[in-house]
Coordinates of N, CA and C in Angstrom, one line a residue:
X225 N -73.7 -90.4 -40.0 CA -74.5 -91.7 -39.9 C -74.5 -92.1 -38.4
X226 N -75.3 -92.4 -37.6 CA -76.2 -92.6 -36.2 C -75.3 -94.0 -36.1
X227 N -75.1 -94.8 -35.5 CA -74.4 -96.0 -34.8 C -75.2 -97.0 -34.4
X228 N -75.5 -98.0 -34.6 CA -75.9 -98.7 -33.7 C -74.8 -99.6 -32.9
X229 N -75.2 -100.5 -31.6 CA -73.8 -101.0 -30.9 C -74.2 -102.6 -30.4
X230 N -73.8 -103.2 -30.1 CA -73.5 -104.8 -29.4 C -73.3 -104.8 -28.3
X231 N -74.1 -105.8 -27.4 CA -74.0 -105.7 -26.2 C -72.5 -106.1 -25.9
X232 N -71.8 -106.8 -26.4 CA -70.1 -107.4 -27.0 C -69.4 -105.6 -26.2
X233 N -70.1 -104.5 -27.2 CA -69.4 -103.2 -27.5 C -69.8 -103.1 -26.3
X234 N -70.9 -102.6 -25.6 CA -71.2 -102.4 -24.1 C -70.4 -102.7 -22.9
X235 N -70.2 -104.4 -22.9 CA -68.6 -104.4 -21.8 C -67.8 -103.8 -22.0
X236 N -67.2 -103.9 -23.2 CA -65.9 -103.4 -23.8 C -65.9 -101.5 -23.0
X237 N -66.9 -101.2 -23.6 CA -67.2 -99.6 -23.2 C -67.0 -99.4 -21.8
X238 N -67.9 -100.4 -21.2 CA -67.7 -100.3 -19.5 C -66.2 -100.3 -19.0
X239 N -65.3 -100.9 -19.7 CA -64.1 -101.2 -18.7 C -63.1 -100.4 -19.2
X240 N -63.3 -99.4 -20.2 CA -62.5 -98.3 -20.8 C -62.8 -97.2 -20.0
X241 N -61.3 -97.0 -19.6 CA -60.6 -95.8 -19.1 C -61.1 -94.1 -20.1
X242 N -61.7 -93.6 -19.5 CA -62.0 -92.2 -20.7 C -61.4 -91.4 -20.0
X243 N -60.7 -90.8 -20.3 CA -60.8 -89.1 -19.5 C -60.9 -87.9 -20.2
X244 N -61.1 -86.8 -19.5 CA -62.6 -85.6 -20.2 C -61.6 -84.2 -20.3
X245 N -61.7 -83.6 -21.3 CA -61.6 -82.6 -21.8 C -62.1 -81.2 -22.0
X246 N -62.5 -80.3 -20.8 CA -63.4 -79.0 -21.0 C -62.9 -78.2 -21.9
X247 N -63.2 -78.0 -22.9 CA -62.7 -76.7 -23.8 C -63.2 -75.2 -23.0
X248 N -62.4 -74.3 -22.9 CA -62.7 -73.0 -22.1 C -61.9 -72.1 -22.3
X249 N -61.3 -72.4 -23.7 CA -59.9 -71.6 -24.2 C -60.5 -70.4 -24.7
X250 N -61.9 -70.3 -25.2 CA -62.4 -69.7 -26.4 C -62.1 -67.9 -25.5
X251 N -62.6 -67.0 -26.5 CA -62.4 -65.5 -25.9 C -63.6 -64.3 -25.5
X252 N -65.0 -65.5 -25.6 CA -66.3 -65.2 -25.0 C -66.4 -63.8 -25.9
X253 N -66.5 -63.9 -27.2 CA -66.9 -62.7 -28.0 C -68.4 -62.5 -27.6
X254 N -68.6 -63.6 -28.1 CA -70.3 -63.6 -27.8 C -70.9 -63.4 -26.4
X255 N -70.1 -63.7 -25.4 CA -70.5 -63.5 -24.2 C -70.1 -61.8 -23.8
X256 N -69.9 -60.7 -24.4 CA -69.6 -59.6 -23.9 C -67.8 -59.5 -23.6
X257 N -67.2 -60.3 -24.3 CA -65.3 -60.3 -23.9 C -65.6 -61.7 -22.5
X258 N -66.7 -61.2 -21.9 CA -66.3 -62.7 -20.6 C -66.0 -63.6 -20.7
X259 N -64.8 -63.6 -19.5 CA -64.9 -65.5 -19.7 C -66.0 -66.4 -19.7
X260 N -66.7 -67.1 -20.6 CA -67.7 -68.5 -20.9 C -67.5 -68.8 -19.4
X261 N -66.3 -69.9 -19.2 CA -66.6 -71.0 -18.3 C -66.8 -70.3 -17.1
X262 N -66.7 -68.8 -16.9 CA -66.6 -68.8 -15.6 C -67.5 -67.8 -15.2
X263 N -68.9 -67.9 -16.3 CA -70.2 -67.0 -15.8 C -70.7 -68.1 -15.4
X264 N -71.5 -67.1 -14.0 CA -72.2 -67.6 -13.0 C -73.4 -68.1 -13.5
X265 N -74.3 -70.2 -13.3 CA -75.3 -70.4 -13.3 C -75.5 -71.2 -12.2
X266 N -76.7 -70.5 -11.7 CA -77.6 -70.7 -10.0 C -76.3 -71.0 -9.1
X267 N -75.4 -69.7 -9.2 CA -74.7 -69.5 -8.1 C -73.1 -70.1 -8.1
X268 N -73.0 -71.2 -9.6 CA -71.6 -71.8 -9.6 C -71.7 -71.3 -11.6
X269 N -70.0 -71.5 -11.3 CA -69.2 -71.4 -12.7 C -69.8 -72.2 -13.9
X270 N -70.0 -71.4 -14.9 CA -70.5 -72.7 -16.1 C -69.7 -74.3 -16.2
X271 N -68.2 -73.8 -16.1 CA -67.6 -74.8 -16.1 C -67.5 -75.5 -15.1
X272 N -68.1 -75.3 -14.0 CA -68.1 -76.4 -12.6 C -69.2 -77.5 -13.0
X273 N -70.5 -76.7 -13.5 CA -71.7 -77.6 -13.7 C -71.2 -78.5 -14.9
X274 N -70.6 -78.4 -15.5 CA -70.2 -79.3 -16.9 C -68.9 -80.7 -15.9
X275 N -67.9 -80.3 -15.4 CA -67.6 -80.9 -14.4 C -68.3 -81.7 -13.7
X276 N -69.5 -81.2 -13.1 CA -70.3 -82.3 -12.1 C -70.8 -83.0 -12.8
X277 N -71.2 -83.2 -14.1 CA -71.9 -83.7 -14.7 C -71.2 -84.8 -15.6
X278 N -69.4 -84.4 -15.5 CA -69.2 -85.6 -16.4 C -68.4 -86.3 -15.4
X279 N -68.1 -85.7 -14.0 CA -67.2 -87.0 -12.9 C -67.9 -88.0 -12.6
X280 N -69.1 -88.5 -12.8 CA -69.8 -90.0 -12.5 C -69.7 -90.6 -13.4
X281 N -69.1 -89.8 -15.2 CA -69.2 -90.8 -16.2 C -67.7 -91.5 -16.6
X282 N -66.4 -90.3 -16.1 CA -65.2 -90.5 -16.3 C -63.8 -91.2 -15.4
X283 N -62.6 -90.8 -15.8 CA -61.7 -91.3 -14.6 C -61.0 -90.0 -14.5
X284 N -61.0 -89.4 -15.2 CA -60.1 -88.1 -15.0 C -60.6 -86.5 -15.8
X285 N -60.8 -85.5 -15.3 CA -61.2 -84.3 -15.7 C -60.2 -83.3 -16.1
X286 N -59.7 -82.8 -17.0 CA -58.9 -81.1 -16.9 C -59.4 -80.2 -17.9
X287 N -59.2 -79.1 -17.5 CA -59.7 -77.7 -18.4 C -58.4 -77.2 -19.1
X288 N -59.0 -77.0 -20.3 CA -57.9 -76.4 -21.2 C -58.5 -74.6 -21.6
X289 N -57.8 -73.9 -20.4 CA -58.0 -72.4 -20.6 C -56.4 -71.7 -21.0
X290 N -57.0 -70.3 -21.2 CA -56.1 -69.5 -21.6 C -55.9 -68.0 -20.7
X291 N -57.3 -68.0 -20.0 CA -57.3 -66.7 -19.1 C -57.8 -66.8 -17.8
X292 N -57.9 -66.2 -16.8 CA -58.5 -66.3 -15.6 C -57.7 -67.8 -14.7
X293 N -56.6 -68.4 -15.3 CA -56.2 -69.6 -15.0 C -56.6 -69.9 -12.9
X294 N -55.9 -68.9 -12.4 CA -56.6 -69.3 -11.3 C -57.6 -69.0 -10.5
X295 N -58.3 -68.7 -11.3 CA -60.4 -69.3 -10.8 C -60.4 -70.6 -11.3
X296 N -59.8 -70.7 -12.6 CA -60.0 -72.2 -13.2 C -59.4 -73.4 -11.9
X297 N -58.1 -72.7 -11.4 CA -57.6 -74.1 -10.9 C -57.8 -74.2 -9.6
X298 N -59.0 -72.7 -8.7 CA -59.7 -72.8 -7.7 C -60.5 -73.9 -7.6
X299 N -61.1 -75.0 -9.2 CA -62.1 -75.4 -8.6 C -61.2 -77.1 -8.6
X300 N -60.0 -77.4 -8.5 CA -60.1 -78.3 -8.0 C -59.6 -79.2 -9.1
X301 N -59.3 -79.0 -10.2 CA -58.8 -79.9 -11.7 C -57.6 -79.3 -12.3
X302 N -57.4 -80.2 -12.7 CA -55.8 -79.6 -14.0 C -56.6 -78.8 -14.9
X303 N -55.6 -77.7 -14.8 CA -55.7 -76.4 -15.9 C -54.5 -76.6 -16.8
X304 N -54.7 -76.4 -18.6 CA -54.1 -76.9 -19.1 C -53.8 -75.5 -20.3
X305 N -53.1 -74.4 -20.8 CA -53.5 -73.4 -21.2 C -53.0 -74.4 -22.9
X306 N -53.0 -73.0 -23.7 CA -52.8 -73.6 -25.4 C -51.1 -73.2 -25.1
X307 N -50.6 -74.2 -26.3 CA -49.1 -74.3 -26.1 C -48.6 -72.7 -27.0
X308 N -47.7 -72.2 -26.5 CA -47.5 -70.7 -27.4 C -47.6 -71.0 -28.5
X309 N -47.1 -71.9 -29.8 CA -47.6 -72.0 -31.2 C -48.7 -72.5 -31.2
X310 N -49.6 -73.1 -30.6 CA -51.1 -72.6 -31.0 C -51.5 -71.8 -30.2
X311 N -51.4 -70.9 -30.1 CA -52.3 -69.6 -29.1 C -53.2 -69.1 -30.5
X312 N -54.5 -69.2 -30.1 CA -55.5 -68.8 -31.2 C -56.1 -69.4 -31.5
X313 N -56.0 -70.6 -32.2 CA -55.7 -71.6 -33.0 C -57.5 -72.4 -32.5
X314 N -57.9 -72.1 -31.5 CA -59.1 -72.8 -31.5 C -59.4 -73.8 -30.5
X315 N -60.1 -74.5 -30.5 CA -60.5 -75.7 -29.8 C -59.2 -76.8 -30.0
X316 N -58.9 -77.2 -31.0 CA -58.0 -77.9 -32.1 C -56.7 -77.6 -31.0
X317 N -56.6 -76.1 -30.9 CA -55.3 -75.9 -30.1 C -55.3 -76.5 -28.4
X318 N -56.6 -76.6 -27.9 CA -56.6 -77.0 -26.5 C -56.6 -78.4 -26.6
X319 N -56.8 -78.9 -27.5 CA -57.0 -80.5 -28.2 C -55.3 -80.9 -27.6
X320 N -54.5 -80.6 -28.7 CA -53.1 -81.1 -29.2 C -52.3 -79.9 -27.6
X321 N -52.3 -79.5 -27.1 CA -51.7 -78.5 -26.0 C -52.2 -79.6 -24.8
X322 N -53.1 -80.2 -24.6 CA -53.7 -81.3 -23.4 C -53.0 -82.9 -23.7
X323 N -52.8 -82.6 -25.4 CA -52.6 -84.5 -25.7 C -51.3 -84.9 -24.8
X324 N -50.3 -84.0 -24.7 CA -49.1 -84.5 -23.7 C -49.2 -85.3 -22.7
X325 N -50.1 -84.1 -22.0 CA -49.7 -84.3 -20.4 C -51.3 -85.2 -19.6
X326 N -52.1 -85.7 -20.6 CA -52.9 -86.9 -20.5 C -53.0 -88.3 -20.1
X327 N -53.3 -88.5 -19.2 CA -52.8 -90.1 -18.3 C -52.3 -90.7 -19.9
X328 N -51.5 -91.1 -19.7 CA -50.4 -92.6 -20.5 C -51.8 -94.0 -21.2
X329 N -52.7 -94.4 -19.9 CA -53.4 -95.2 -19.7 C -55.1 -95.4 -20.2
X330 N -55.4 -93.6 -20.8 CA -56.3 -93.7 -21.6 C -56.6 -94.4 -22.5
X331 N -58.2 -94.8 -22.6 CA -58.9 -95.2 -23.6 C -59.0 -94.2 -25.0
X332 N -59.7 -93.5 -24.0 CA -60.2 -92.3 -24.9 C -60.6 -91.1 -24.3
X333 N -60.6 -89.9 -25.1 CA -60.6 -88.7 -24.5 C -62.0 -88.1 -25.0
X334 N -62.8 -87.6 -24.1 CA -64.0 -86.8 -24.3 C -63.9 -85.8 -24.5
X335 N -64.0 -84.7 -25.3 CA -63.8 -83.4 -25.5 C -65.5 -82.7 -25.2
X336 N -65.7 -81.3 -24.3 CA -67.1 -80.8 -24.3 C -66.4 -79.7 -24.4
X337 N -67.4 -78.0 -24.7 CA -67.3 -77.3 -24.3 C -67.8 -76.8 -23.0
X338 N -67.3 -75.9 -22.6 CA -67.4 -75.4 -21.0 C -68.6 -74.7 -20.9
X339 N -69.4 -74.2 -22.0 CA -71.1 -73.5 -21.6 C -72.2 -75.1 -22.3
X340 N -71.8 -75.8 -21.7 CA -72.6 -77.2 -22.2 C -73.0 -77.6 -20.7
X341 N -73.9 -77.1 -19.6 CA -74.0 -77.3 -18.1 C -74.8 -78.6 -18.0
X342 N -75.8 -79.1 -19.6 CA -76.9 -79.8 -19.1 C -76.6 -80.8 -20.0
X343 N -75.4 -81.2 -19.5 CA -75.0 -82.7 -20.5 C -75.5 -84.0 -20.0
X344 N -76.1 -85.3 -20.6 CA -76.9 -86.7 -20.1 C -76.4 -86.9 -19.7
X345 N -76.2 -87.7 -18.6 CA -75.6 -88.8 -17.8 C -75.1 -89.9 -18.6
X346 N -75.7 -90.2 -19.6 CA -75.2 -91.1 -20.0 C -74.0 -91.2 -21.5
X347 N -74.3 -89.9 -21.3 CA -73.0 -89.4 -22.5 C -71.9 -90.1 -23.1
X348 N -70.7 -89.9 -22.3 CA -69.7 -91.4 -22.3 C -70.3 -92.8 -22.3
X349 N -70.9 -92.7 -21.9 CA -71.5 -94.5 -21.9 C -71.5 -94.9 -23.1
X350 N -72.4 -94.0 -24.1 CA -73.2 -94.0 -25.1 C -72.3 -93.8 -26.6
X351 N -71.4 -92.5 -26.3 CA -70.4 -92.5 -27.3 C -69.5 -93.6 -27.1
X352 N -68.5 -94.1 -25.8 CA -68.1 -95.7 -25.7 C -68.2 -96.5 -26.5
X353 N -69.7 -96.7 -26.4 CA -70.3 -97.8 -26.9 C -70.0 -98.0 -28.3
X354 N -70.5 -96.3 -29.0 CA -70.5 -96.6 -30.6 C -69.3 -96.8 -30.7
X355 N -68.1 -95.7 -30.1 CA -66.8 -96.1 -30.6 C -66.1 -97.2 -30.3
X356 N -66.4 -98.1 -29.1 CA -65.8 -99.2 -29.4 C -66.1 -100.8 -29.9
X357 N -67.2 -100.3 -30.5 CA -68.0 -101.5 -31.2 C -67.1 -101.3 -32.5
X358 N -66.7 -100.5 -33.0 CA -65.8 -100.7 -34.8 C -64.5 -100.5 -34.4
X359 N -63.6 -101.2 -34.2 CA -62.0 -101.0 -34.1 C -61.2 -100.0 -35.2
X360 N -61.7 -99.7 -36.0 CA -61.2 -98.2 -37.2 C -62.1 -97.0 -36.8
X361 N -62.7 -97.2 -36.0 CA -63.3 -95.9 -35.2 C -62.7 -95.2 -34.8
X362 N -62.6 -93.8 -35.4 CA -61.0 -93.1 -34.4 C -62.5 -92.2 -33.4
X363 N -63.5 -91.7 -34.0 CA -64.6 -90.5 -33.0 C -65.9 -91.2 -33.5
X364 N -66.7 -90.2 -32.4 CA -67.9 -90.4 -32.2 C -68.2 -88.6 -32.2
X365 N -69.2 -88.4 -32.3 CA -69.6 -86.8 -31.4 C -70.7 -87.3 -31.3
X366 N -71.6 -86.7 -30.1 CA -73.2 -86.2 -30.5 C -73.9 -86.0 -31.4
X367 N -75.1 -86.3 -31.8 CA -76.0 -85.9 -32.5 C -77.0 -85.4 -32.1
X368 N -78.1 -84.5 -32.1 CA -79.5 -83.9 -32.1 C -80.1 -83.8 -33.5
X369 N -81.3 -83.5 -33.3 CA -82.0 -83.3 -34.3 C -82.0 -82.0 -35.2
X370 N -80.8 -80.9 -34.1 CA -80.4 -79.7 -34.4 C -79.1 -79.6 -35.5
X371 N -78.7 -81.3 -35.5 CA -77.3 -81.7 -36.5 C -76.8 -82.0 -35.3
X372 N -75.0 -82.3 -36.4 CA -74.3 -82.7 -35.6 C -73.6 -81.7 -34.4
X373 N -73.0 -82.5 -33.3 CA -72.2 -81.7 -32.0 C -70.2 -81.8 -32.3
X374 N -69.7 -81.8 -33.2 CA -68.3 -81.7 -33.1 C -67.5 -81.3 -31.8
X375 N -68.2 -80.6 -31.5 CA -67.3 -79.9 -30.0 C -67.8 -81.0 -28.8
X376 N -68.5 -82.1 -29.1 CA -68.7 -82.6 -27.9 C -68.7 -84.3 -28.5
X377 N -67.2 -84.8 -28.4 CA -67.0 -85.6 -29.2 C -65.9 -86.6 -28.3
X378 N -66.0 -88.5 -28.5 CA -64.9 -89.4 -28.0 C -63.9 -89.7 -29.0
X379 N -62.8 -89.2 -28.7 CA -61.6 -89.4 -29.9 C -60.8 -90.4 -28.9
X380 N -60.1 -91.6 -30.1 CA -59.0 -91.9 -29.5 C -57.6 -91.4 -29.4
X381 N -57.2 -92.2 -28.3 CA -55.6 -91.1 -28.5 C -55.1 -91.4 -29.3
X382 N -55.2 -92.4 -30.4 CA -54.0 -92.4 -31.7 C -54.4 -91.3 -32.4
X383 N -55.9 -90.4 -32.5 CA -55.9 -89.7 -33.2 C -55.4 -88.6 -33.2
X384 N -54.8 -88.2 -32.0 CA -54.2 -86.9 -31.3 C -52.8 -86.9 -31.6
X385 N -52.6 -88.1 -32.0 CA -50.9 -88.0 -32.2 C -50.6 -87.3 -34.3
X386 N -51.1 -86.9 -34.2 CA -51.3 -86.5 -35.7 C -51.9 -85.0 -36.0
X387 N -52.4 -84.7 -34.7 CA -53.1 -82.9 -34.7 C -51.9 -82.1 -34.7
X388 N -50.8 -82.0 -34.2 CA -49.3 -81.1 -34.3 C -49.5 -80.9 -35.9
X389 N -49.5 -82.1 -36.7 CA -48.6 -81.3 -37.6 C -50.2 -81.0 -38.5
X390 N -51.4 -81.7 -38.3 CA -52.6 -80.8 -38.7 C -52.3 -79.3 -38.6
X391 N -52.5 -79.0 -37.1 CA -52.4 -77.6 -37.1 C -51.3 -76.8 -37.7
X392 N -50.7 -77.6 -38.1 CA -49.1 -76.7 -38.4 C -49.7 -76.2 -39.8
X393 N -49.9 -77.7 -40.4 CA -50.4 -77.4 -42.0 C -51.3 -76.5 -42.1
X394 N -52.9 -76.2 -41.6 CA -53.6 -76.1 -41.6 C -53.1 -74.3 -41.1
X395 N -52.3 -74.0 -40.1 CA -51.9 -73.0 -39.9 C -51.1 -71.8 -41.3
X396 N -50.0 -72.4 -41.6 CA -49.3 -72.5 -42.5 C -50.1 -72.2 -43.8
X397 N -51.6 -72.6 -44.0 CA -52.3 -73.0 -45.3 C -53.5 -71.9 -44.7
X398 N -53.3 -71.4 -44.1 CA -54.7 -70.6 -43.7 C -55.9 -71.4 -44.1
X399 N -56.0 -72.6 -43.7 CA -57.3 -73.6 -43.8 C -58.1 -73.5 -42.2
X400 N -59.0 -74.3 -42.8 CA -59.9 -74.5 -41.7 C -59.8 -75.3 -40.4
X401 N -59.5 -74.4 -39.3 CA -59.2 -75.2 -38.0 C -60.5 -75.7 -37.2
X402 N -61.6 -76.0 -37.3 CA -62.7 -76.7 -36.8 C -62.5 -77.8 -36.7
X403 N -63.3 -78.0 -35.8 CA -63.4 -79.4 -35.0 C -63.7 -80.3 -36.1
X404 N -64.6 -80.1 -37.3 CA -65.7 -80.8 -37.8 C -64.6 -80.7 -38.9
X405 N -64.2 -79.8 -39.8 CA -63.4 -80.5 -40.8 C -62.1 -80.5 -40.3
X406 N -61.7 -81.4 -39.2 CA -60.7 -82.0 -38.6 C -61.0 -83.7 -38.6
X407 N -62.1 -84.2 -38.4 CA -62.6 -85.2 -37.9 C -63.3 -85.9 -39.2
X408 N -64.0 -85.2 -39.9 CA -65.1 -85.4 -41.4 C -64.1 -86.6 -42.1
X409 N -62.4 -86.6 -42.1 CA -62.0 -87.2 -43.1 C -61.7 -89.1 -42.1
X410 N -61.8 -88.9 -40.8 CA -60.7 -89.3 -39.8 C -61.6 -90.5 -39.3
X411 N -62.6 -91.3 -40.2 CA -63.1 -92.3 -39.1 C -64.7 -91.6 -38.2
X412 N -65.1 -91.1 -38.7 CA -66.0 -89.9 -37.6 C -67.4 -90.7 -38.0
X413 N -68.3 -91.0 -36.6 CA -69.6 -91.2 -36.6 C -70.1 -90.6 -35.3
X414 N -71.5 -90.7 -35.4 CA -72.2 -89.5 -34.7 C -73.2 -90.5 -33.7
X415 N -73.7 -90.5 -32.8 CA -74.3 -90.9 -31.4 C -75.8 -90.0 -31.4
X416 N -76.9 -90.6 -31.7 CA -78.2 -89.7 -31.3 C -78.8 -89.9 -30.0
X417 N -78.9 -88.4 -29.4 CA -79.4 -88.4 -28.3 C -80.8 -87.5 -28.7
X418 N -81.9 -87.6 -28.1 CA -83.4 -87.0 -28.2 C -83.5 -85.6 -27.4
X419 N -82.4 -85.3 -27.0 CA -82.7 -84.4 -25.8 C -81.6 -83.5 -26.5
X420 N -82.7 -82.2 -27.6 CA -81.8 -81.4 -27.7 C -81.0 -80.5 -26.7
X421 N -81.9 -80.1 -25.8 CA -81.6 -79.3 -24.8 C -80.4 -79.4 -24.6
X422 N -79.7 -80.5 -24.3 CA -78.7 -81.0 -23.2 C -78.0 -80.8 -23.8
X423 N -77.7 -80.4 -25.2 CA -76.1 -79.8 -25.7 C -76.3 -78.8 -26.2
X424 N -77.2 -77.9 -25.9 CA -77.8 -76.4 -26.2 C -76.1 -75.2 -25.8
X425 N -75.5 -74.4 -26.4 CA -74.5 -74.2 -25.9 C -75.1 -72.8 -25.5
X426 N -74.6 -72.3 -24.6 CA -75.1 -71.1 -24.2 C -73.9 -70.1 -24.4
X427 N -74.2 -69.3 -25.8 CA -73.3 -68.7 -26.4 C -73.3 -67.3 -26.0
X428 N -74.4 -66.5 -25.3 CA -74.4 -65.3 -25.1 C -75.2 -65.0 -23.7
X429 N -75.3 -63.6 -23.1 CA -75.9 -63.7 -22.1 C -77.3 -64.1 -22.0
X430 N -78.0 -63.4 -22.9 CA -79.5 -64.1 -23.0 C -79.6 -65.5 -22.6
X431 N -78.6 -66.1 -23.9 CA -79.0 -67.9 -23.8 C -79.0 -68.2 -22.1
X432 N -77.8 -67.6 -21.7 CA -77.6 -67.6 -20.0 C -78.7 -67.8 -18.9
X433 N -79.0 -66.1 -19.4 CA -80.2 -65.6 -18.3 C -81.5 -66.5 -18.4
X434 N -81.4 -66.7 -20.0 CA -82.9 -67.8 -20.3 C -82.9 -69.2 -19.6
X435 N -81.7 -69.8 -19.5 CA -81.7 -71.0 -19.1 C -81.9 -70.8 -17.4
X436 N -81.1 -69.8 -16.9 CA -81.1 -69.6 -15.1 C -83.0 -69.4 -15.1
X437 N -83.4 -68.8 -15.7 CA -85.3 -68.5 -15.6 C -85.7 -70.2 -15.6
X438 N -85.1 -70.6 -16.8 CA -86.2 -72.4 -16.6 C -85.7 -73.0 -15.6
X439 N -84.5 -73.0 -14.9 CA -84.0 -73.8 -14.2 C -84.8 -73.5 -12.3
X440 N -84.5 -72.4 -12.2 CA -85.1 -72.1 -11.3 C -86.7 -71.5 -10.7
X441 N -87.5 -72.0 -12.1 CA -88.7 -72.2 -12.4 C -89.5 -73.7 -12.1
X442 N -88.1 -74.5 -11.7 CA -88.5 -76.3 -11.7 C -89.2 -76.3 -10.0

């Protein structure tokens, strides 16, 4: 269900502390074995462009990888790998492996993935908003017309104090570790933006090569 918000929600949104989450743990099956975050588009890292695009919206940036750690920490952010009992484990595991060592002082934490380069500007503003207009709000994600975005979602940190022993169960139970039925039971509403594009994930090299063609076609 889409959100509407209160200009009330709007300050409130403005003066909250967010800090941002790159997911880049994954094992780039689909990309040929490559590392995702760290194929080249128009000359920089997928995961740099996702970076520039969310430090005008946030207070704080780190990547939660698992390989190539120092290209990751060449570019200048906390690299954050999965804790040895989640190694695997998913997005979920970069989630609860980051909740630690997360400024104290957080609002709320952004989670994207690292091949998401053409994220809105107004992203955090916009999930903010919905999430802090209902106080039992634990997320927000994205929406398109393409469905929902789970992987690109504002959680608060009470909700993170509770994913340990998720994963444990869920481990343990050979259940479903997604983002989406992690979140479905937890408070979860969704944010529409019109601009499918901008959360188009670029899962393989085509999607890649296709987007480098429009981009440098402008």
């Amino acid at each position: 269900m889409a959100c509407t918000t209160s200009q009330t929600a709007t300050t409130t949104a403005t003066a909250a502390r967010i800090g941002a989450l790159i997911l880049a743990g994954g094992q780039g099956q689909r990309m040929g074995g490559c590392n995702k975050g760290l194929q080249p588009l128009l000359g920089q890292p997928l995961v740099q462009h996702v970076a520039q695009a969310l430090r005008p919206q946030v207070h704080s940036i780190a990547i939660s990888a698992n390989a190539d750690l120092p290209e990751y920490q060449a570019l200048g952010l906390p690299v954050w790998p999965d804790a040895p009992q989640w190694q695997g484990l998913g997005p979920l595991a970069g989630i609860a492996s980051a909740a630690p060592q997360l400024p104290p002082d957080l609002d709320a934490l952004l989670v994207v993935p690292c091949d998401t380069p053409l994220l809105p500007p107004q992203l955090a503003a916009r999930l903010a908003q919905a999430l802090f207009a209902r106080p039992g709000l634990a997320a927000v994600s994205a929406a398109t017309a393409s469905g929902r975005h789970p992987s690109i979602s504002l959680l608060r940190p009470a909700l993170l104090l509770g994913l340990p022993q998720y994963l444990q169960a869920q481990q343990q139970g050979q259940g479903d570790l997604s983002l989406r039925h992690w979140l479905e039971p937890r408070g979860w509403q969704t944010v529409f933006f019109d601009d499918a594009q901008a959360f188009a994930n670029l899962n393989d090299q085509q999607a890649l090569q296709s987007l480098q063609q429009q981009l440098q076609s402008r």
